[in-house]
Amino acid sequence: MAEMDCNIPYDPIAQLILSWGATKETAPETIQQYYETTGGWEVWVQSELHVAFENNPSRIPTDSTWREPHIYANTPDDKADFLLHFHPRSSHEQKRPMSVFIELKCELFGAQDTIHEWAGRVRRDIAKIDNAVVKKDHHNVTGPYHGYAIALTKTRVADNHMRGLGMTLEPHLPGQTPGFNLWWYHRVISRCEIQNENIAFVVTISVSKAIMTVAASHIYSRLDPRNPTYNVVQLSSVQNPLEEAQFDVLLLPESCFSGTAEAEGFVSGTTEVEAACGFNNMANVVELSSFADALMTELRRLSP
């Protein structure tokens, strides 16, 4: 099966929302009425779109639709507004993702003095999409994913803010009058960016006693450990033996650190190294314990 072209957004999502807004049941007058209600129109829009997503198989062939799912592995308390999972793709549908998750914001009525605050919430949605690591165990939902931050606007001021955020305005089709503009930001999340079983090792080397302890805990990384955007630690005494042993090399993301510390429970001069060691259960046939043993053996040589 050919790989999906990751540069092509899944346009039917945006067009379906515009079509929903232009139907007889949700004519501009109805949308305006809900838009002007106290508290805004966002909750109503979400409920309506949930039905629209499930009842348009010719437009988007969903087999499951969830509201407010916990799908973010990197921020487990956060929810997406929608998660759509599609029927298996046929040979002529290679550009369609298997799943789409959506963050939705609708402009508030009469909030021109605080429109920058609303735009800030859209900006945070974009950041969620950019940084998203998707759980691989959510109801057997599979990748690749398309992530969307979508904003529905009613005023020119809001449009200008969305343009300033770098969002794309979805064009209205000829004769289409949905009563709002739709702006979207889009990111493709490939299979390798879905939550992997990477392990973080916190290694403590005591200079005075040459004592090493290793603690393993699950972490989530946005990129595949073999991706070159990771920083390889330039310690040949660690890197080369691990490569020769057919293990992943020691990797150090920017969020980790190396230096001296005098924390409670440590003797003066203790060096702490926190590193994502790149052990990936999907990529390695070796046991985790074997990898840990090799890491400890090689790092112990660094201690005087």
PDB file of C-alpha atoms in Angstrom:
ATOM      1  CA  MET A   1       0.000   0.000   0.000  1.00  0.00           C
ATOM      2  CA  ALA A   2       1.421   3.375  -0.982  1.00  0.00           C
ATOM      3  CA  GLU A   3       2.206   5.893   1.724  1.00  0.00           C
ATOM      4  CA  MET A   4      -0.014   8.917   2.235  1.00  0.00           C
ATOM      5  CA  ASP A   5       1.148  12.286   0.927  1.00  0.00           C
ATOM      6  CA  CYS A   6       1.600  14.141   4.211  1.00  0.00           C
ATOM      7  CA  ASN A   7       1.456  17.570   2.552  1.00  0.00           C
ATOM      8  CA  ILE A   8      -2.192  17.313   1.531  1.00  0.00           C
ATOM      9  CA  PRO A   9      -4.767  18.371   4.154  1.00  0.00           C
ATOM     10  CA  TYR A  10      -7.921  16.360   4.498  1.00  0.00           C
ATOM     11  CA  ASP A  11     -10.119  19.043   2.929  1.00  0.00           C
ATOM     12  CA  PRO A  12     -13.490  17.250   3.333  1.00  0.00           C
ATOM     13  CA  ILE A  13     -13.431  18.056   7.070  1.00  0.00           C
ATOM     14  CA  ALA A  14     -13.442  21.818   6.489  1.00  0.00           C
ATOM     15  CA  GLN A  15     -15.855  21.626   3.562  1.00  0.00           C
ATOM     16  CA  LEU A  16     -18.272  19.453   5.507  1.00  0.00           C
ATOM     17  CA  ILE A  17     -18.386  22.057   8.290  1.00  0.00           C
ATOM     18  CA  LEU A  18     -19.082  24.811   5.762  1.00  0.00           C
ATOM     19  CA  SER A  19     -21.774  22.673   4.124  1.00  0.00           C
ATOM     20  CA  TRP A  20     -23.355  22.060   7.516  1.00  0.00           C
ATOM     21  CA  GLY A  21     -23.471  25.812   8.099  1.00  0.00           C
ATOM     22  CA  ALA A  22     -25.187  26.385   4.756  1.00  0.00           C
ATOM     23  CA  THR A  23     -27.986  23.829   5.137  1.00  0.00           C
ATOM     24  CA  LYS A  24     -31.608  24.813   5.579  1.00  0.00           C
ATOM     25  CA  GLU A  25     -31.631  23.663   9.202  1.00  0.00           C
ATOM     26  CA  THR A  26     -28.566  25.737  10.080  1.00  0.00           C
ATOM     27  CA  ALA A  27     -29.106  28.760   7.860  1.00  0.00           C
ATOM     28  CA  PRO A  28     -27.184  31.963   8.649  1.00  0.00           C
ATOM     29  CA  GLU A  29     -30.176  33.254  10.639  1.00  0.00           C
ATOM     30  CA  THR A  30     -30.088  30.233  12.941  1.00  0.00           C
ATOM     31  CA  ILE A  31     -26.337  30.481  13.362  1.00  0.00           C
ATOM     32  CA  GLN A  32     -26.634  34.190  14.172  1.00  0.00           C
ATOM     33  CA  GLN A  33     -29.237  33.406  16.819  1.00  0.00           C
ATOM     34  CA  TYR A  34     -26.980  30.906  18.588  1.00  0.00           C
ATOM     35  CA  TYR A  35     -23.953  33.145  18.078  1.00  0.00           C
ATOM     36  CA  GLU A  36     -25.658  35.924  20.043  1.00  0.00           C
ATOM     37  CA  THR A  37     -26.700  33.726  22.975  1.00  0.00           C
ATOM     38  CA  THR A  38     -25.114  34.146  26.391  1.00  0.00           C
ATOM     39  CA  GLY A  39     -22.097  31.888  26.620  1.00  0.00           C
ATOM     40  CA  GLY A  40     -21.617  31.665  22.882  1.00  0.00           C
ATOM     41  CA  TRP A  41     -22.409  29.141  20.187  1.00  0.00           C
ATOM     42  CA  GLU A  42     -19.484  26.755  20.537  1.00  0.00           C
ATOM     43  CA  VAL A  43     -21.252  24.025  22.533  1.00  0.00           C
ATOM     44  CA  TRP A  44     -24.175  24.042  20.095  1.00  0.00           C
ATOM     45  CA  VAL A  45     -21.792  23.853  17.124  1.00  0.00           C
ATOM     46  CA  GLN A  46     -19.961  20.895  18.648  1.00  0.00           C
ATOM     47  CA  SER A  47     -23.204  18.985  19.199  1.00  0.00           C
ATOM     48  CA  GLU A  48     -24.381  19.691  15.665  1.00  0.00           C
ATOM     49  CA  LEU A  49     -21.058  18.739  14.098  1.00  0.00           C
ATOM     50  CA  HIS A  50     -20.971  15.483  16.036  1.00  0.00           C
ATOM     51  CA  VAL A  51     -24.158  14.473  14.234  1.00  0.00           C
ATOM     52  CA  ALA A  52     -22.896  15.788  10.893  1.00  0.00           C
ATOM     53  CA  PHE A  53     -19.639  13.840  11.157  1.00  0.00           C
ATOM     54  CA  GLU A  54     -21.503  10.601  11.819  1.00  0.00           C
ATOM     55  CA  ASN A  55     -24.181  11.001   9.151  1.00  0.00           C
ATOM     56  CA  ASN A  56     -22.249  11.883   6.009  1.00  0.00           C
ATOM     57  CA  PRO A  57     -20.565   8.629   4.967  1.00  0.00           C
ATOM     58  CA  SER A  58     -20.162   9.785   1.381  1.00  0.00           C
ATOM     59  CA  ARG A  59     -18.184  12.823   2.555  1.00  0.00           C
ATOM     60  CA  ILE A  60     -16.219  11.406   5.484  1.00  0.00           C
ATOM     61  CA  PRO A  61     -16.477   7.615   5.939  1.00  0.00           C
ATOM     62  CA  THR A  62     -16.299   7.467   9.727  1.00  0.00           C
ATOM     63  CA  ASP A  63     -16.845   4.266  11.643  1.00  0.00           C
ATOM     64  CA  SER A  64     -16.460   5.970  15.050  1.00  0.00           C
ATOM     65  CA  THR A  65     -16.717   9.530  16.366  1.00  0.00           C
ATOM     66  CA  TRP A  66     -15.805  10.647  19.888  1.00  0.00           C
ATOM     67  CA  ARG A  67     -16.442  13.914  21.727  1.00  0.00           C
ATOM     68  CA  GLU A  68     -13.774  15.175  24.129  1.00  0.00           C
ATOM     69  CA  PRO A  69     -11.492  12.125  24.010  1.00  0.00           C
ATOM     70  CA  HIS A  70      -8.306  11.913  26.061  1.00  0.00           C
ATOM     71  CA  ILE A  71      -5.913  11.241  23.189  1.00  0.00           C
ATOM     72  CA  TYR A  72      -2.845  13.280  24.134  1.00  0.00           C
ATOM     73  CA  ALA A  73      -0.118  11.089  25.584  1.00  0.00           C
ATOM     74  CA  ASN A  74       2.123  14.065  26.347  1.00  0.00           C
ATOM     75  CA  THR A  75      -0.641  15.981  28.202  1.00  0.00           C
ATOM     76  CA  PRO A  76      -2.953  13.236  29.538  1.00  0.00           C
ATOM     77  CA  ASP A  77      -5.398  15.647  31.194  1.00  0.00           C
ATOM     78  CA  ASP A  78      -6.127  17.479  27.936  1.00  0.00           C
ATOM     79  CA  LYS A  79      -8.968  16.522  25.621  1.00  0.00           C
ATOM     80  CA  ALA A  80      -9.514  17.041  21.928  1.00  0.00           C
ATOM     81  CA  ASP A  81     -12.917  18.322  20.864  1.00  0.00           C
ATOM     82  CA  PHE A  82     -13.388  15.528  18.314  1.00  0.00           C
ATOM     83  CA  LEU A  83     -11.732  12.304  17.273  1.00  0.00           C
ATOM     84  CA  LEU A  84     -12.855  10.656  14.044  1.00  0.00           C
ATOM     85  CA  HIS A  85     -11.800   7.190  12.961  1.00  0.00           C
ATOM     86  CA  PHE A  86     -12.410   6.083   9.399  1.00  0.00           C
ATOM     87  CA  HIS A  87     -13.141   2.846   7.619  1.00  0.00           C
ATOM     88  CA  PRO A  88     -10.068   1.162   6.112  1.00  0.00           C
ATOM     89  CA  ARG A  89      -8.813   2.959   3.041  1.00  0.00           C
ATOM     90  CA  SER A  90      -9.237   1.577  -0.433  1.00  0.00           C
ATOM     91  CA  SER A  91      -6.483   1.723  -3.033  1.00  0.00           C
ATOM     92  CA  HIS A  92      -7.700   5.069  -4.426  1.00  0.00           C
ATOM     93  CA  GLU A  93      -7.889   6.750  -1.013  1.00  0.00           C
ATOM     94  CA  GLN A  94      -4.223   6.861  -0.050  1.00  0.00           C
ATOM     95  CA  LYS A  95      -4.375  10.565   0.759  1.00  0.00           C
ATOM     96  CA  ARG A  96      -7.005  10.009   3.433  1.00  0.00           C
ATOM     97  CA  PRO A  97      -5.774   9.540   7.009  1.00  0.00           C
ATOM     98  CA  MET A  98      -7.026   6.768   9.261  1.00  0.00           C
ATOM     99  CA  SER A  99      -7.975   9.227  12.004  1.00  0.00           C
ATOM    100  CA  VAL A 100      -8.566  12.953  12.497  1.00  0.00           C
ATOM    101  CA  PHE A 101      -8.642  14.854  15.765  1.00  0.00           C
ATOM    102  CA  ILE A 102      -9.965  18.401  15.965  1.00  0.00           C
ATOM    103  CA  GLU A 103      -9.670  21.370  18.310  1.00  0.00           C
ATOM    104  CA  LEU A 104     -12.516  23.826  17.672  1.00  0.00           C
ATOM    105  CA  LYS A 105     -12.989  27.451  18.693  1.00  0.00           C
ATOM    106  CA  CYS A 106     -15.944  29.710  17.798  1.00  0.00           C
ATOM    107  CA  GLU A 107     -15.705  33.496  18.018  1.00  0.00           C
ATOM    108  CA  LEU A 108     -17.592  35.016  20.941  1.00  0.00           C
ATOM    109  CA  PHE A 109     -20.342  37.560  20.305  1.00  0.00           C
ATOM    110  CA  GLY A 110     -19.709  41.118  21.484  1.00  0.00           C
ATOM    111  CA  ALA A 111     -16.157  40.370  22.605  1.00  0.00           C
ATOM    112  CA  GLN A 112     -14.273  42.744  20.331  1.00  0.00           C
ATOM    113  CA  ASP A 113     -12.487  44.318  23.291  1.00  0.00           C
ATOM    114  CA  THR A 114     -11.158  40.905  24.303  1.00  0.00           C
ATOM    115  CA  ILE A 115     -10.756  39.339  20.866  1.00  0.00           C
ATOM    116  CA  HIS A 116      -7.029  38.962  21.527  1.00  0.00           C
ATOM    117  CA  GLU A 117      -7.866  36.653  24.440  1.00  0.00           C
ATOM    118  CA  TRP A 118      -9.999  34.464  22.191  1.00  0.00           C
ATOM    119  CA  ALA A 119      -7.229  34.469  19.585  1.00  0.00           C
ATOM    120  CA  GLY A 120      -4.876  33.369  22.350  1.00  0.00           C
ATOM    121  CA  ARG A 121      -7.040  30.301  22.931  1.00  0.00           C
ATOM    122  CA  VAL A 122      -6.817  29.494  19.230  1.00  0.00           C
ATOM    123  CA  ARG A 123      -3.050  29.930  19.452  1.00  0.00           C
ATOM    124  CA  ARG A 124      -2.969  27.417  22.307  1.00  0.00           C
ATOM    125  CA  ASP A 125      -4.973  24.971  20.173  1.00  0.00           C
ATOM    126  CA  ILE A 126      -2.358  25.318  17.449  1.00  0.00           C
ATOM    127  CA  ALA A 127       0.349  24.587  20.013  1.00  0.00           C
ATOM    128  CA  LYS A 128      -1.560  21.477  21.140  1.00  0.00           C
ATOM    129  CA  ILE A 129      -1.658  20.242  17.552  1.00  0.00           C
ATOM    130  CA  ASP A 130       2.015  21.049  17.008  1.00  0.00           C
ATOM    131  CA  ASN A 131       3.145  19.257  20.163  1.00  0.00           C
ATOM    132  CA  ALA A 132       0.652  16.402  20.132  1.00  0.00           C
ATOM    133  CA  VAL A 133       1.805  12.885  20.864  1.00  0.00           C
ATOM    134  CA  VAL A 134      -1.204  10.659  20.255  1.00  0.00           C
ATOM    135  CA  LYS A 135      -2.011   7.679  22.432  1.00  0.00           C
ATOM    136  CA  LYS A 136      -1.769   4.446  20.531  1.00  0.00           C
ATOM    137  CA  ASP A 137      -4.270   2.640  22.742  1.00  0.00           C
ATOM    138  CA  HIS A 138      -7.395   4.791  22.352  1.00  0.00           C
ATOM    139  CA  HIS A 139     -10.147   2.372  21.327  1.00  0.00           C
ATOM    140  CA  ASN A 140      -7.773   0.743  18.821  1.00  0.00           C
ATOM    141  CA  VAL A 141      -7.638   3.974  16.832  1.00  0.00           C
ATOM    142  CA  THR A 142      -4.756   3.864  14.392  1.00  0.00           C
ATOM    143  CA  GLY A 143      -2.575   6.343  12.512  1.00  0.00           C
ATOM    144  CA  PRO A 144      -1.598   8.149  10.493  1.00  0.00           C
ATOM    145  CA  TYR A 145      -3.479  11.033  12.077  1.00  0.00           C
ATOM    146  CA  HIS A 146      -4.416  14.462  10.817  1.00  0.00           C
ATOM    147  CA  GLY A 147      -4.667  17.054  13.591  1.00  0.00           C
ATOM    148  CA  TYR A 148      -6.685  20.232  13.073  1.00  0.00           C
ATOM    149  CA  ALA A 149      -7.082  23.485  14.948  1.00  0.00           C
ATOM    150  CA  ILE A 150     -10.268  25.017  13.509  1.00  0.00           C
ATOM    151  CA  ALA A 151     -11.676  28.468  14.242  1.00  0.00           C
ATOM    152  CA  LEU A 152     -15.085  29.759  13.151  1.00  0.00           C
ATOM    153  CA  THR A 153     -15.258  33.543  12.871  1.00  0.00           C
ATOM    154  CA  LYS A 154     -18.029  36.085  12.349  1.00  0.00           C
ATOM    155  CA  THR A 155     -16.165  39.396  12.196  1.00  0.00           C
ATOM    156  CA  ARG A 156     -13.363  40.945  10.184  1.00  0.00           C
ATOM    157  CA  VAL A 157     -11.394  41.637  13.363  1.00  0.00           C
ATOM    158  CA  ALA A 158     -11.367  37.933  14.208  1.00  0.00           C
ATOM    159  CA  ASP A 159     -10.409  37.114  10.612  1.00  0.00           C
ATOM    160  CA  ASN A 160      -7.402  39.399  10.888  1.00  0.00           C
ATOM    161  CA  HIS A 161      -6.285  37.675  14.079  1.00  0.00           C
ATOM    162  CA  MET A 162      -6.565  34.246  12.468  1.00  0.00           C
ATOM    163  CA  ARG A 163      -4.590  35.440   9.479  1.00  0.00           C
ATOM    164  CA  GLY A 164      -1.952  36.718  11.873  1.00  0.00           C
ATOM    165  CA  LEU A 165      -1.708  33.247  13.425  1.00  0.00           C
ATOM    166  CA  GLY A 166      -0.878  31.787  10.030  1.00  0.00           C
ATOM    167  CA  MET A 167      -4.139  29.881   9.678  1.00  0.00           C
ATOM    168  CA  THR A 168      -5.656  29.041   6.290  1.00  0.00           C
ATOM    169  CA  LEU A 169      -9.052  30.404   5.259  1.00  0.00           C
ATOM    170  CA  GLU A 170     -11.195  27.669   3.738  1.00  0.00           C
ATOM    171  CA  PRO A 171     -12.872  29.098   0.609  1.00  0.00           C
ATOM    172  CA  HIS A 172     -16.641  29.090   0.298  1.00  0.00           C
ATOM    173  CA  LEU A 173     -17.945  27.211  -2.708  1.00  0.00           C
ATOM    174  CA  PRO A 174     -20.045  29.143  -5.253  1.00  0.00           C
ATOM    175  CA  GLY A 175     -23.433  29.860  -3.731  1.00  0.00           C
ATOM    176  CA  GLN A 176     -22.355  28.597  -0.292  1.00  0.00           C
ATOM    177  CA  THR A 177     -23.485  30.909   2.537  1.00  0.00           C
ATOM    178  CA  PRO A 178     -22.667  29.298   5.887  1.00  0.00           C
ATOM    179  CA  GLY A 179     -22.815  32.529   7.887  1.00  0.00           C
ATOM    180  CA  PHE A 180     -19.245  32.211   9.189  1.00  0.00           C
ATOM    181  CA  ASN A 181     -15.685  31.867   7.990  1.00  0.00           C
ATOM    182  CA  LEU A 182     -13.640  28.762   8.702  1.00  0.00           C
ATOM    183  CA  TRP A 183      -9.920  28.954   9.423  1.00  0.00           C
ATOM    184  CA  TRP A 184      -7.756  25.880   9.906  1.00  0.00           C
ATOM    185  CA  TYR A 185      -4.288  24.835  10.935  1.00  0.00           C
ATOM    186  CA  HIS A 186      -3.189  21.338  10.014  1.00  0.00           C
ATOM    187  CA  ARG A 187      -0.545  18.821  10.980  1.00  0.00           C
ATOM    188  CA  VAL A 188       0.068  15.247   9.872  1.00  0.00           C
ATOM    189  CA  ILE A 189       1.195  12.819  12.567  1.00  0.00           C
ATOM    190  CA  SER A 190       2.870   9.807  11.025  1.00  0.00           C
ATOM    191  CA  ARG A 191       2.949   6.321  12.473  1.00  0.00           C
ATOM    192  CA  CYS A 192       6.376   6.836  14.025  1.00  0.00           C
ATOM    193  CA  GLU A 193       5.149   9.862  16.010  1.00  0.00           C
ATOM    194  CA  ILE A 194       2.417   7.949  17.828  1.00  0.00           C
ATOM    195  CA  GLN A 195       3.285   7.107  21.421  1.00  0.00           C
ATOM    196  CA  ASN A 196       6.324   4.824  21.457  1.00  0.00           C
ATOM    197  CA  GLU A 197       7.698   2.732  24.275  1.00  0.00           C
ATOM    198  CA  ASN A 198      10.799   4.865  24.801  1.00  0.00           C
ATOM    199  CA  ILE A 199      12.437   4.534  28.182  1.00  0.00           C
ATOM    200  CA  ALA A 200      14.086   7.297  30.184  1.00  0.00           C
ATOM    201  CA  PHE A 201      17.053   6.296  32.297  1.00  0.00           C
ATOM    202  CA  VAL A 202      18.128   8.563  35.135  1.00  0.00           C
ATOM    203  CA  VAL A 203      21.753   7.647  35.706  1.00  0.00           C
ATOM    204  CA  THR A 204      23.608   8.796  38.812  1.00  0.00           C
ATOM    205  CA  ILE A 205      27.389   8.398  38.921  1.00  0.00           C
ATOM    206  CA  SER A 206      29.050   9.102  42.244  1.00  0.00           C
ATOM    207  CA  VAL A 207      32.589  10.327  41.617  1.00  0.00           C
ATOM    208  CA  SER A 208      33.764   9.423  45.092  1.00  0.00           C
ATOM    209  CA  LYS A 209      32.253   5.973  45.366  1.00  0.00           C
ATOM    210  CA  ALA A 210      31.851   4.988  41.711  1.00  0.00           C
ATOM    211  CA  ILE A 211      28.269   3.979  42.460  1.00  0.00           C
ATOM    212  CA  MET A 212      25.724   3.962  39.670  1.00  0.00           C
ATOM    213  CA  THR A 213      21.979   3.599  39.914  1.00  0.00           C
ATOM    214  CA  VAL A 214      19.556   3.374  37.037  1.00  0.00           C
ATOM    215  CA  ALA A 215      15.834   4.122  37.313  1.00  0.00           C
ATOM    216  CA  ALA A 216      13.573   3.462  34.338  1.00  0.00           C
ATOM    217  CA  SER A 217      10.267   5.193  33.719  1.00  0.00           C
ATOM    218  CA  HIS A 218       8.075   5.699  30.678  1.00  0.00           C
ATOM    219  CA  ILE A 219       8.318   8.953  28.816  1.00  0.00           C
ATOM    220  CA  TYR A 220       6.787  10.115  25.580  1.00  0.00           C
ATOM    221  CA  SER A 221       8.797  11.480  22.691  1.00  0.00           C
ATOM    222  CA  ARG A 222       7.280  13.272  19.737  1.00  0.00           C
ATOM    223  CA  LEU A 223       9.813  11.857  17.278  1.00  0.00           C
ATOM    224  CA  ASP A 224      11.171   8.441  16.489  1.00  0.00           C
ATOM    225  CA  PRO A 225      14.406   7.858  18.449  1.00  0.00           C
ATOM    226  CA  ARG A 226      16.346   7.358  15.232  1.00  0.00           C
ATOM    227  CA  ASN A 227      15.280  10.726  13.877  1.00  0.00           C
ATOM    228  CA  PRO A 228      18.369  12.894  13.250  1.00  0.00           C
ATOM    229  CA  THR A 229      16.792  15.856  15.029  1.00  0.00           C
ATOM    230  CA  TYR A 230      17.717  14.121  18.269  1.00  0.00           C
ATOM    231  CA  ASN A 231      21.101  15.128  19.654  1.00  0.00           C
ATOM    232  CA  VAL A 232      23.527  12.226  19.869  1.00  0.00           C
ATOM    233  CA  VAL A 233      25.687  12.394  22.964  1.00  0.00           C
ATOM    234  CA  GLN A 234      29.295  12.668  21.870  1.00  0.00           C
ATOM    235  CA  LEU A 235      30.701  10.062  24.221  1.00  0.00           C
ATOM    236  CA  SER A 236      32.363   7.448  22.063  1.00  0.00           C
ATOM    237  CA  SER A 237      32.971   5.166  25.038  1.00  0.00           C
ATOM    238  CA  VAL A 238      29.197   4.888  25.335  1.00  0.00           C
ATOM    239  CA  GLN A 239      28.035   5.332  21.779  1.00  0.00           C
ATOM    240  CA  ASN A 240      30.342   2.976  19.908  1.00  0.00           C
ATOM    241  CA  PRO A 241      29.998  -0.107  22.150  1.00  0.00           C
ATOM    242  CA  LEU A 242      26.227   0.233  22.092  1.00  0.00           C
ATOM    243  CA  GLU A 243      26.249   0.461  18.304  1.00  0.00           C
ATOM    244  CA  GLU A 244      28.542  -2.542  18.066  1.00  0.00           C
ATOM    245  CA  ALA A 245      26.174  -4.412  20.339  1.00  0.00           C
ATOM    246  CA  GLN A 246      23.336  -3.549  17.940  1.00  0.00           C
ATOM    247  CA  PHE A 247      21.598  -1.373  20.488  1.00  0.00           C
ATOM    248  CA  ASP A 248      20.381   2.153  19.862  1.00  0.00           C
ATOM    249  CA  VAL A 249      22.960   4.828  20.571  1.00  0.00           C
ATOM    250  CA  LEU A 250      22.578   7.018  23.607  1.00  0.00           C
ATOM    251  CA  LEU A 251      20.394   9.990  22.717  1.00  0.00           C
ATOM    252  CA  LEU A 252      19.932  13.256  24.545  1.00  0.00           C
ATOM    253  CA  PRO A 253      16.906  15.440  23.752  1.00  0.00           C
ATOM    254  CA  GLU A 254      17.183  19.134  24.488  1.00  0.00           C
ATOM    255  CA  SER A 255      14.907  18.758  27.501  1.00  0.00           C
ATOM    256  CA  CYS A 256      17.515  16.636  29.287  1.00  0.00           C
ATOM    257  CA  PHE A 257      20.629  17.855  31.001  1.00  0.00           C
ATOM    258  CA  SER A 258      24.116  16.876  32.120  1.00  0.00           C
ATOM    259  CA  GLY A 259      26.062  18.514  34.928  1.00  0.00           C
ATOM    260  CA  THR A 260      27.009  18.458  38.583  1.00  0.00           C
ATOM    261  CA  ALA A 261      24.445  18.686  41.330  1.00  0.00           C
ATOM    262  CA  GLU A 262      24.261  18.626  45.094  1.00  0.00           C
ATOM    263  CA  ALA A 263      20.753  17.388  45.675  1.00  0.00           C
ATOM    264  CA  GLU A 264      19.415  15.773  48.821  1.00  0.00           C
ATOM    265  CA  GLY A 265      20.677  12.232  49.108  1.00  0.00           C
ATOM    266  CA  PHE A 266      23.654  12.758  46.799  1.00  0.00           C
ATOM    267  CA  VAL A 267      27.261  13.321  47.795  1.00  0.00           C
ATOM    268  CA  SER A 268      29.089  16.407  46.614  1.00  0.00           C
ATOM    269  CA  GLY A 269      30.420  16.030  43.107  1.00  0.00           C
ATOM    270  CA  THR A 270      27.718  13.671  41.927  1.00  0.00           C
ATOM    271  CA  THR A 271      27.140  13.873  38.187  1.00  0.00           C
ATOM    272  CA  GLU A 272      23.571  13.377  37.026  1.00  0.00           C
ATOM    273  CA  VAL A 273      22.827  12.419  33.467  1.00  0.00           C
ATOM    274  CA  GLU A 274      19.216  12.226  32.363  1.00  0.00           C
ATOM    275  CA  ALA A 275      18.844  10.843  28.870  1.00  0.00           C
ATOM    276  CA  ALA A 276      16.346   9.214  26.584  1.00  0.00           C
ATOM    277  CA  CYS A 277      18.287   6.148  25.604  1.00  0.00           C
ATOM    278  CA  GLY A 278      16.309   5.426  22.502  1.00  0.00           C
ATOM    279  CA  PHE A 279      15.142   1.967  23.464  1.00  0.00           C
ATOM    280  CA  ASN A 280      12.089   1.318  21.346  1.00  0.00           C
ATOM    281  CA  ASN A 281      10.120  -1.894  21.805  1.00  0.00           C
ATOM    282  CA  MET A 282       8.828  -1.652  18.240  1.00  0.00           C
ATOM    283  CA  ALA A 283      12.326  -1.293  16.777  1.00  0.00           C
ATOM    284  CA  ASN A 284      14.403  -3.610  18.959  1.00  0.00           C
ATOM    285  CA  VAL A 285      14.277  -7.328  19.468  1.00  0.00           C
ATOM    286  CA  VAL A 286      16.586  -7.177  22.489  1.00  0.00           C
ATOM    287  CA  GLU A 287      15.244  -7.205  26.008  1.00  0.00           C
ATOM    288  CA  LEU A 288      15.102  -3.962  27.963  1.00  0.00           C
ATOM    289  CA  SER A 289      17.189  -5.491  30.739  1.00  0.00           C
ATOM    290  CA  SER A 290      19.967  -6.286  28.256  1.00  0.00           C
ATOM    291  CA  PHE A 291      19.933  -2.712  27.038  1.00  0.00           C
ATOM    292  CA  ALA A 292      20.084  -1.389  30.603  1.00  0.00           C
ATOM    293  CA  ASP A 293      22.992  -3.702  31.440  1.00  0.00           C
ATOM    294  CA  ALA A 294      24.946  -2.521  28.414  1.00  0.00           C
ATOM    295  CA  LEU A 295      24.256   1.104  29.257  1.00  0.00           C
ATOM    296  CA  MET A 296      25.344   0.684  32.867  1.00  0.00           C
ATOM    297  CA  THR A 297      28.509  -1.152  31.875  1.00  0.00           C
ATOM    298  CA  GLU A 298      29.599   1.511  29.440  1.00  0.00           C
ATOM    299  CA  LEU A 299      28.660   4.489  31.608  1.00  0.00           C
ATOM    300  CA  ARG A 300      30.450   2.972  34.600  1.00  0.00           C
ATOM    301  CA  ARG A 301      33.683   3.368  32.675  1.00  0.00           C
ATOM    302  CA  LEU A 302      33.182   7.125  32.827  1.00  0.00           C
ATOM    303  CA  SER A 303      33.439   7.064  36.588  1.00  0.00           C
ATOM    304  CA  PRO A 304      37.014   7.392  37.971  1.00  0.00           C
TER     305      PRO A 304
END
